[in-house]
CSV table of C-alpha atoms in Angstrom, one decimal:
chain,number,residue,atom,x,y,z
A,1171,MET,CA,-31.8,-1.7,4.7
A,1172,SER,CA,-28.3,-3.4,4.7
A,1173,HIS,CA,-29.2,-5.4,1.7
A,1174,ARG,CA,-30.3,-2.3,-0.2
A,1175,VAL,CA,-27.1,-0.5,0.7
A,1176,ARG,CA,-24.9,-3.4,-0.5
A,1177,LEU,CA,-27.0,-3.7,-3.7
A,1178,ILE,CA,-26.5,0.0,-4.5
A,1179,TRP,CA,-22.8,-0.3,-4.2
A,1180,ARG,CA,-22.7,-3.6,-6.1
A,1181,LEU,CA,-24.7,-2.2,-9.1
A,1182,ASP,CA,-23.2,1.2,-9.3
A,1183,PRO,CA,-21.0,1.3,-12.4
A,1184,ARG,CA,-18.7,3.8,-10.8
A,1185,ILE,CA,-17.5,1.1,-8.4
A,1186,ALA,CA,-14.5,-0.2,-10.4
A,1187,ALA,CA,-12.5,-3.4,-10.0
A,1188,PRO,CA,-10.3,-3.4,-6.8
A,1189,ALA,CA,-7.1,-2.8,-8.8
A,1190,ARG,CA,-6.8,-1.5,-12.3
A,1191,ALA,CA,-3.9,-0.1,-14.5
A,1192,ALA,CA,-4.3,2.3,-17.3
A,1193,PRO,CA,-1.8,4.3,-19.4
A,1194,ALA,CA,-1.1,7.7,-17.8
A,1195,LEU,CA,0.4,9.3,-20.9
A,1196,PRO,CA,1.2,8.1,-24.5
A,1197,ALA,CA,3.9,5.6,-24.7
A,1198,ALA,CA,7.4,6.6,-23.8
A,1199,LEU,CA,10.7,4.7,-23.5
A,1200,ILE,CA,11.5,3.2,-20.1
A,1201,HIS,CA,15.0,3.2,-18.7
A,1202,ALA,CA,16.0,-0.5,-18.4
A,1203,ASP,CA,19.3,-2.3,-17.8
A,1204,LEU,CA,18.9,-5.4,-19.9
A,1205,ASP,CA,21.6,-7.2,-18.0
A,1206,GLN,CA,19.5,-6.8,-14.9
A,1207,ALA,CA,16.1,-7.6,-16.5
A,1208,PRO,CA,13.6,-9.8,-14.7
A,1209,GLY,CA,14.6,-13.5,-15.1
A,1210,SER,CA,18.3,-12.8,-15.1
A,1211,HIS,CA,20.3,-15.2,-13.0
A,1212,LEU,CA,22.1,-12.3,-11.4
A,1213,ILE,CA,19.0,-11.1,-9.5
A,1214,PRO,CA,18.2,-12.8,-6.2
A,1215,HIS,CA,14.9,-10.9,-5.8
A,1216,PRO,CA,12.3,-10.0,-8.5
A,1217,LEU,CA,12.2,-6.3,-7.8
A,1218,GLN,CA,15.9,-5.7,-7.2
A,1219,GLY,CA,17.0,-2.4,-8.7
A,1220,ILE,CA,13.4,-1.0,-8.7
A,1221,ARG,CA,13.1,2.3,-6.8
A,1222,VAL,CA,9.9,3.1,-5.1
A,1223,LEU,CA,8.8,6.4,-3.5
A,1224,ASP,CA,6.2,5.6,-0.8
A,1225,LEU,CA,4.2,8.7,0.1
A,1226,THR,CA,1.5,6.9,2.2
A,1227,ARG,CA,0.5,6.7,5.9
A,1228,VAL,CA,-1.2,4.3,8.3
A,1229,LEU,CA,-1.9,0.9,6.7
A,1230,ALA,CA,-3.0,0.2,3.1
A,1231,GLY,CA,-0.2,2.2,1.3
A,1232,PRO,CA,2.5,1.2,3.8
A,1233,VAL,CA,1.5,-2.5,3.5
A,1234,CYS,CA,2.0,-2.1,-0.3
A,1235,GLY,CA,5.5,-0.6,0.1
A,1236,ARG,CA,6.5,-3.2,2.6
A,1237,THR,CA,5.5,-5.9,0.1
A,1238,LEU,CA,7.5,-4.4,-2.7
A,1239,ALA,CA,10.5,-4.1,-0.3
A,1240,ALA,CA,10.2,-7.8,0.5
A,1241,HIS,CA,10.6,-8.6,-3.2
A,1242,GLY,CA,13.8,-6.6,-3.4
A,1243,ALA,CA,12.7,-3.0,-4.2
A,1244,ASP,CA,14.5,0.0,-2.7
A,1245,VAL,CA,11.5,1.6,-1.0
A,1246,LEU,CA,12.0,5.1,0.4
A,1247,TRP,CA,9.1,5.9,2.7
A,1248,ILE,CA,8.5,9.6,2.8
A,1249,THR,CA,6.3,11.1,5.5
A,1250,SER,CA,5.6,14.6,6.7
A,1251,PRO,CA,7.3,16.0,9.8
A,1252,SER,CA,4.1,17.8,10.5
A,1253,LEU,CA,2.0,14.7,11.0
A,1254,PRO,CA,2.1,12.4,14.1
A,1255,ALA,CA,3.9,9.1,14.0
A,1256,LEU,CA,2.0,5.9,14.6
A,1257,PRO,CA,4.7,3.8,16.3
A,1258,LEU,CA,2.8,0.6,16.7
A,1259,LEU,CA,1.9,0.5,13.0
A,1260,ASP,CA,5.0,2.2,11.7
A,1261,ILE,CA,7.4,-0.3,13.2
A,1262,ASP,CA,5.7,-3.1,11.3
A,1263,THR,CA,4.9,-1.5,8.0
A,1264,SER,CA,8.4,0.0,7.7
A,1265,ARG,CA,10.0,-3.5,7.5
A,1266,GLY,CA,12.5,-3.5,4.7
A,1267,LYS,CA,12.2,0.2,3.9
A,1268,ARG,CA,14.3,3.2,4.4
A,1269,THR,CA,12.5,6.1,6.1
A,1270,THR,CA,12.8,9.9,5.6
A,1271,GLN,CA,10.7,13.0,6.0
A,1272,LEU,CA,10.0,15.9,3.6
A,1273,ASP,CA,7.7,18.9,4.2
A,1274,LEU,CA,6.0,19.4,0.8
A,1275,ASN,CA,4.9,22.8,1.9
A,1276,ALA,CA,8.5,23.9,1.8
A,1277,THR,CA,10.1,24.8,-1.5
A,1278,LYS,CA,13.4,23.0,-0.7
A,1279,ASP,CA,11.7,19.7,0.2
A,1280,ARG,CA,9.5,19.9,-3.0
A,1281,GLU,CA,12.6,20.3,-5.0
A,1282,GLN,CA,14.2,17.3,-3.3
A,1283,LEU,CA,11.1,15.2,-4.1
A,1284,SER,CA,11.3,16.3,-7.7
A,1285,TYR,CA,14.9,15.2,-7.8
A,1286,LEU,CA,14.0,11.8,-6.4
A,1287,ILE,CA,11.2,11.3,-9.0
A,1288,HIS,CA,13.7,11.6,-11.9
A,1289,ASP,CA,15.5,8.4,-10.8
A,1290,SER,CA,12.5,6.5,-9.5
A,1291,ASP,CA,10.5,3.6,-11.0
A,1292,VAL,CA,7.3,3.7,-8.9
A,1293,PHE,CA,5.5,6.6,-7.2
A,1294,LEU,CA,3.0,5.3,-4.6
A,1295,GLN,CA,0.7,7.9,-2.9
A,1296,ALA,CA,-2.5,8.0,-0.8
A,1297,TYR,CA,-3.0,11.7,-0.4
A,1298,HIS,CA,-6.6,13.1,-0.5
A,1299,PRO,CA,-7.8,13.5,-4.1
A,1300,GLY,CA,-6.0,16.3,-5.8
A,1301,GLY,CA,-3.7,16.9,-2.9
A,1302,LEU,CA,-0.4,16.1,-4.7
A,1303,ALA,CA,-1.5,17.4,-8.1
A,1304,ASN,CA,-1.9,20.8,-6.4
A,1305,LYS,CA,1.8,20.6,-5.4
A,1306,GLY,CA,3.0,19.6,-8.8
A,1307,PHE,CA,3.2,15.8,-8.2
A,1308,GLY,CA,0.1,14.5,-9.9
A,1309,VAL,CA,0.2,11.6,-12.3
A,1310,GLU,CA,0.8,13.7,-15.4
A,1311,ASP,CA,3.5,15.6,-13.6
A,1312,ALA,CA,5.3,12.5,-12.6
A,1313,ALA,CA,5.0,10.9,-16.0
A,1314,ARG,CA,6.5,14.0,-17.7
A,1315,ALA,CA,9.3,14.1,-15.2
A,1316,ARG,CA,10.1,10.4,-15.4
A,1317,PRO,CA,8.8,8.7,-18.6
A,1318,GLY,CA,8.1,5.1,-17.9
A,1319,ILE,CA,7.1,5.6,-14.3
A,1320,VAL,CA,4.4,3.6,-12.6
A,1321,TYR,CA,2.1,5.9,-10.6
A,1322,ALA,CA,0.0,4.1,-8.0
A,1323,SER,CA,-2.8,5.8,-6.1
A,1324,LEU,CA,-5.1,4.8,-3.3
A,1325,THR,CA,-8.4,6.5,-2.5
A,1326,ALA,CA,-11.4,5.8,-0.4
A,1327,TYR,CA,-14.4,6.1,-2.8
A,1328,ASP,CA,-12.9,5.7,-6.3
A,1329,TRP,CA,-12.3,8.4,-9.0
A,1330,ASP,CA,-15.8,9.0,-10.3
A,1331,GLY,CA,-19.2,9.9,-8.8
A,1332,PRO,CA,-20.4,12.3,-6.1
A,1333,TRP,CA,-18.1,10.9,-3.4
A,1334,LYS,CA,-14.8,11.0,-5.4
A,1335,GLU,CA,-13.4,13.9,-3.4
A,1336,ARG,CA,-14.4,12.6,0.0
A,1337,ARG,CA,-11.7,11.6,2.4
A,1338,GLY,CA,-12.1,8.3,4.1
A,1339,PHE,CA,-10.5,5.4,5.9
A,1340,ASP,CA,-11.2,1.7,6.4
A,1341,SER,CA,-13.9,1.9,9.1
A,1342,LEU,CA,-15.8,4.6,7.3
A,1343,VAL,CA,-15.8,2.7,4.0
A,1344,GLN,CA,-17.0,-0.4,5.8
A,1345,THR,CA,-20.0,1.5,7.1
A,1346,ALA,CA,-20.7,3.3,3.9
A,1347,THR,CA,-20.8,0.1,1.8
A,1348,GLY,CA,-22.8,-2.0,4.3
A,1349,PHE,CA,-19.7,-4.2,4.9
A,1350,ASN,CA,-20.0,-4.2,8.7
A,1351,VAL,CA,-23.7,-4.8,8.5
A,1352,ALA,CA,-23.1,-7.8,6.4
A,1353,GLU,CA,-20.5,-9.1,8.9
A,1354,ALA,CA,-23.0,-8.6,11.8
A,1355,GLU,CA,-25.6,-10.6,9.9
A,1356,ALA,CA,-23.1,-13.3,9.1
A,1357,TYR,CA,-22.0,-13.5,12.8
A,1358,ALA,CA,-25.6,-13.8,14.0
A,1359,ALA,CA,-26.3,-16.5,11.4
A,1360,PHE,CA,-23.1,-18.4,12.4
A,1361,THR,CA,-23.6,-18.3,16.1
A,1362,GLY,CA,-27.4,-18.4,16.2
A,1363,ALA,CA,-27.3,-15.3,18.4
A,1364,GLU,CA,-29.6,-12.4,18.1
A,1365,PHE,CA,-28.5,-9.7,15.5
A,1366,GLU,CA,-26.4,-7.0,17.2
A,1367,PRO,CA,-25.8,-3.5,15.9
A,1368,PRO,CA,-22.9,-3.5,13.5
A,1369,ARG,CA,-19.5,-2.1,14.4
A,1370,PRO,CA,-16.2,-1.8,12.6
A,1371,LEU,CA,-14.1,-5.0,12.2
A,1372,PRO,CA,-11.4,-5.5,14.9
A,1373,MET,CA,-8.8,-5.4,12.1
A,1374,GLN,CA,-8.6,-3.3,9.0
A,1375,ALA,CA,-9.4,-5.9,6.4
A,1376,LEU,CA,-9.9,-3.4,3.6
A,1377,ASP,CA,-6.6,-1.7,4.3
A,1378,HIS,CA,-4.6,-4.9,4.2
A,1379,ALA,CA,-6.3,-6.2,1.1
A,1380,ALA,CA,-6.0,-2.9,-0.7
A,1381,GLY,CA,-2.2,-2.8,0.1
A,1382,TYR,CA,-1.7,-6.2,-1.5
A,1383,LEU,CA,-3.8,-5.3,-4.5
A,1384,LEU,CA,-1.8,-2.2,-4.9
A,1385,ALA,CA,1.4,-4.2,-4.9
A,1386,PHE,CA,0.0,-6.6,-7.4
A,1387,GLY,CA,-1.1,-3.8,-9.7
A,1388,ILE,CA,2.3,-2.1,-9.5
A,1389,GLN,CA,4.1,-5.3,-10.5
A,1390,ALA,CA,1.7,-5.9,-13.3
A,1391,ALA,CA,2.3,-2.3,-14.5
A,1392,LEU,CA,6.1,-2.7,-14.2
A,1393,CYS,CA,5.7,-5.7,-16.6
A,1394,LYS,CA,3.7,-3.5,-19.0
A,1395,THR,CA,6.5,-0.9,-19.0
A,1396,ILE,CA,8.9,-3.6,-20.2
A,1397,THR,CA,6.7,-5.3,-22.7
A,1398,GLU,CA,4.8,-2.3,-24.0
A,1399,GLY,CA,6.6,0.8,-22.8
A,1400,GLY,CA,4.9,3.9,-21.5
A,1401,SER,CA,4.0,5.3,-18.1
A,1402,TRP,CA,1.2,3.5,-16.2
A,1403,GLU,CA,-1.2,4.4,-13.5
A,1404,VAL,CA,-2.5,1.9,-10.9
A,1405,ARG,CA,-5.7,2.8,-9.0
A,1406,VAL,CA,-7.2,1.1,-5.9
A,1407,SER,CA,-10.1,2.3,-3.9
A,1408,LEU,CA,-11.2,1.0,-0.5
A,1409,ALA,CA,-14.8,1.0,-1.6
A,1410,ALA,CA,-14.1,-1.4,-4.5
A,1411,VAL,CA,-12.1,-3.6,-2.2
A,1412,ALA,CA,-15.0,-3.7,0.2
A,1413,GLN,CA,-17.3,-4.7,-2.6
A,1414,TRP,CA,-14.9,-7.4,-3.7
A,1415,ILE,CA,-14.5,-8.9,-0.2
A,1416,ALA,CA,-18.0,-8.4,1.2
A,1417,PHE,CA,-20.0,-9.9,-1.7
A,1418,GLY,CA,-17.9,-13.0,-2.0
A,1419,GLU,CA,-18.4,-16.2,-0.1
A,1420,GLY,CA,-16.3,-16.9,2.9
A,1421,ARG,CA,-16.3,-19.1,6.1
A,1422,PRO,CA,-15.7,-17.7,9.6
A,1423,LEU,CA,-12.2,-18.3,10.9
A,1424,PRO,CA,-11.4,-19.4,14.5
A,1425,PRO,CA,-10.0,-16.9,16.9
A,1426,ARG,CA,-6.2,-16.6,16.9
A,1427,SER,CA,-3.5,-15.5,19.3
A,1428,MET,CA,0.3,-15.4,19.2
A,1429,ASP,CA,0.3,-18.7,21.2
A,1430,ASP,CA,-1.6,-20.5,18.5
A,1431,GLU,CA,0.4,-23.4,17.3
A,1432,GLU,CA,-0.5,-22.8,13.6
A,1433,LEU,CA,0.3,-19.1,13.9
A,1434,SER,CA,3.6,-19.7,15.6
A,1435,ARG,CA,4.9,-21.5,12.4
A,1436,ILE,CA,4.6,-18.3,10.4
A,1437,VAL,CA,6.0,-15.8,12.9
A,1438,VAL,CA,9.5,-14.4,12.3
A,1439,GLU,CA,11.8,-12.2,14.3
A,1440,ILE,CA,12.7,-8.8,12.7
A,1441,PRO,CA,15.7,-6.7,13.9
A,1442,VAL,CA,14.8,-3.1,14.7
A,1443,ILE,CA,17.1,-0.3,13.7
A,1444,SER,CA,17.6,1.6,17.0
A,1445,ALA,CA,19.0,5.0,17.5
A,1446,GLN,CA,22.8,5.2,18.0
A,1447,GLY,CA,23.7,4.2,21.5
A,1448,GLU,CA,20.5,2.4,22.2
A,1449,PRO,CA,20.4,-1.4,22.7
A,1450,GLN,CA,19.5,-3.6,19.7
A,1451,LYS,CA,15.9,-4.6,19.6
A,1452,ALA,CA,13.8,-7.1,17.8
A,1453,MET,CA,10.1,-7.7,17.2
A,1454,LYS,CA,8.0,-10.7,16.2
A,1455,ALA,CA,5.8,-10.3,13.1
A,1456,ILE,CA,3.8,-12.5,10.7
A,1457,ARG,CA,6.2,-13.4,7.8
A,1458,HIS,CA,5.4,-12.3,4.3
A,1459,SER,CA,2.9,-14.5,2.6
A,1460,ALA,CA,4.9,-15.1,-0.5
A,1461,VAL,CA,7.0,-18.3,-0.6
A,1462,LEU,CA,9.3,-18.3,-3.6
A,1463,SER,CA,12.0,-20.9,-4.0
A,1464,ALA,CA,14.3,-19.2,-6.5
A,1465,THR,CA,13.8,-15.6,-5.4
A,1466,PRO,CA,12.7,-15.7,-1.7
A,1467,VAL,CA,11.3,-12.6,0.0
A,1468,GLN,CA,13.6,-10.7,2.3
A,1469,GLU,CA,12.3,-9.7,5.8
A,1470,GLY,CA,14.7,-6.8,6.1
A,1471,GLU,CA,15.0,-4.5,9.2
A,1472,ALA,CA,12.5,-2.2,10.7
A,1473,PRO,CA,13.5,1.5,11.2
A,1474,MET,CA,12.7,2.7,14.7
A,1475,ARG,CA,12.0,6.2,13.4
A,1476,LEU,CA,10.3,7.8,10.4
A,1477,ASP,CA,13.4,9.9,9.7
A,1478,SER,CA,16.1,7.3,10.0
A,1479,HIS,CA,17.6,7.9,6.5
A,1480,PRO,CA,18.5,10.8,4.2
A,1481,PRO,CA,16.2,11.5,1.3
A,1482,GLN,CA,18.3,9.9,-1.4
A,1483,TRP,CA,18.5,6.7,-3.4
A,1484,LEU,CA,20.9,3.8,-2.8
A,1485,PRO,CA,23.1,2.8,-5.8
A,1486,ARG,CA,21.3,0.4,-8.1
A,1487,MET,CA,22.3,-3.2,-7.7
């Protein structure tokens, strides 16, 4: 049965590549300061001067925003005050970002988001399908408000087919695509043990991979705005990422812990932005994977709260 499920997902033409970029609207001029163009000796980080609105939660989208911030982007992470915080995740995925909150059910906060879009370069969102379009912040709306914008979207089951409007998250997509069944089979084959009922992976592999693919797609689309002009849309689905990972070839990795000698070489200490009057804190985290000699990544600080900053842009560097 597991082979049949995986084959269906593999052959279904509606399952697209893990990341793809397509023009959102006919070509339009992009605002660009040529003195600060990529490759300029004045820029210490590749995305310096790029403004990113990050309207995502939990893992995949926030990992994308964190990656863009590491390469110098001004990432403003906007969450809803009506949704619960996830402190153990938020403290890690907020690294290098500024955090603020807007209630998009309130007219005043929608107006503030509209104001921010006019001066943004990237709009990153992971709302349920149609959720932001219903509030006036769909891809066409953003491209009209800010010609030359890159609009990046994350969804569970792609944009076509009978499941396109379904909500989902990593563990559900693992199950729907046969991913965790394949992992259970691989584990039994590797250990020689009897096959056990599948269960979700102990870490959200699809979320992390989707976040990095989103960041890759956004940077490719930013290059397109410079070389070709126009507004661009980047799409990533967890289902396509599951297909990309599960149907490749891979070898099992040994178990890890923070005491592992190899792991200790890639751990960094990140300062945590504490509330006024509270003692300064720090956390240990895995450093960013990119190692660049001329434009190194920046680890940044980690805001302690999701409303640590006002909803406004920093001056462009």
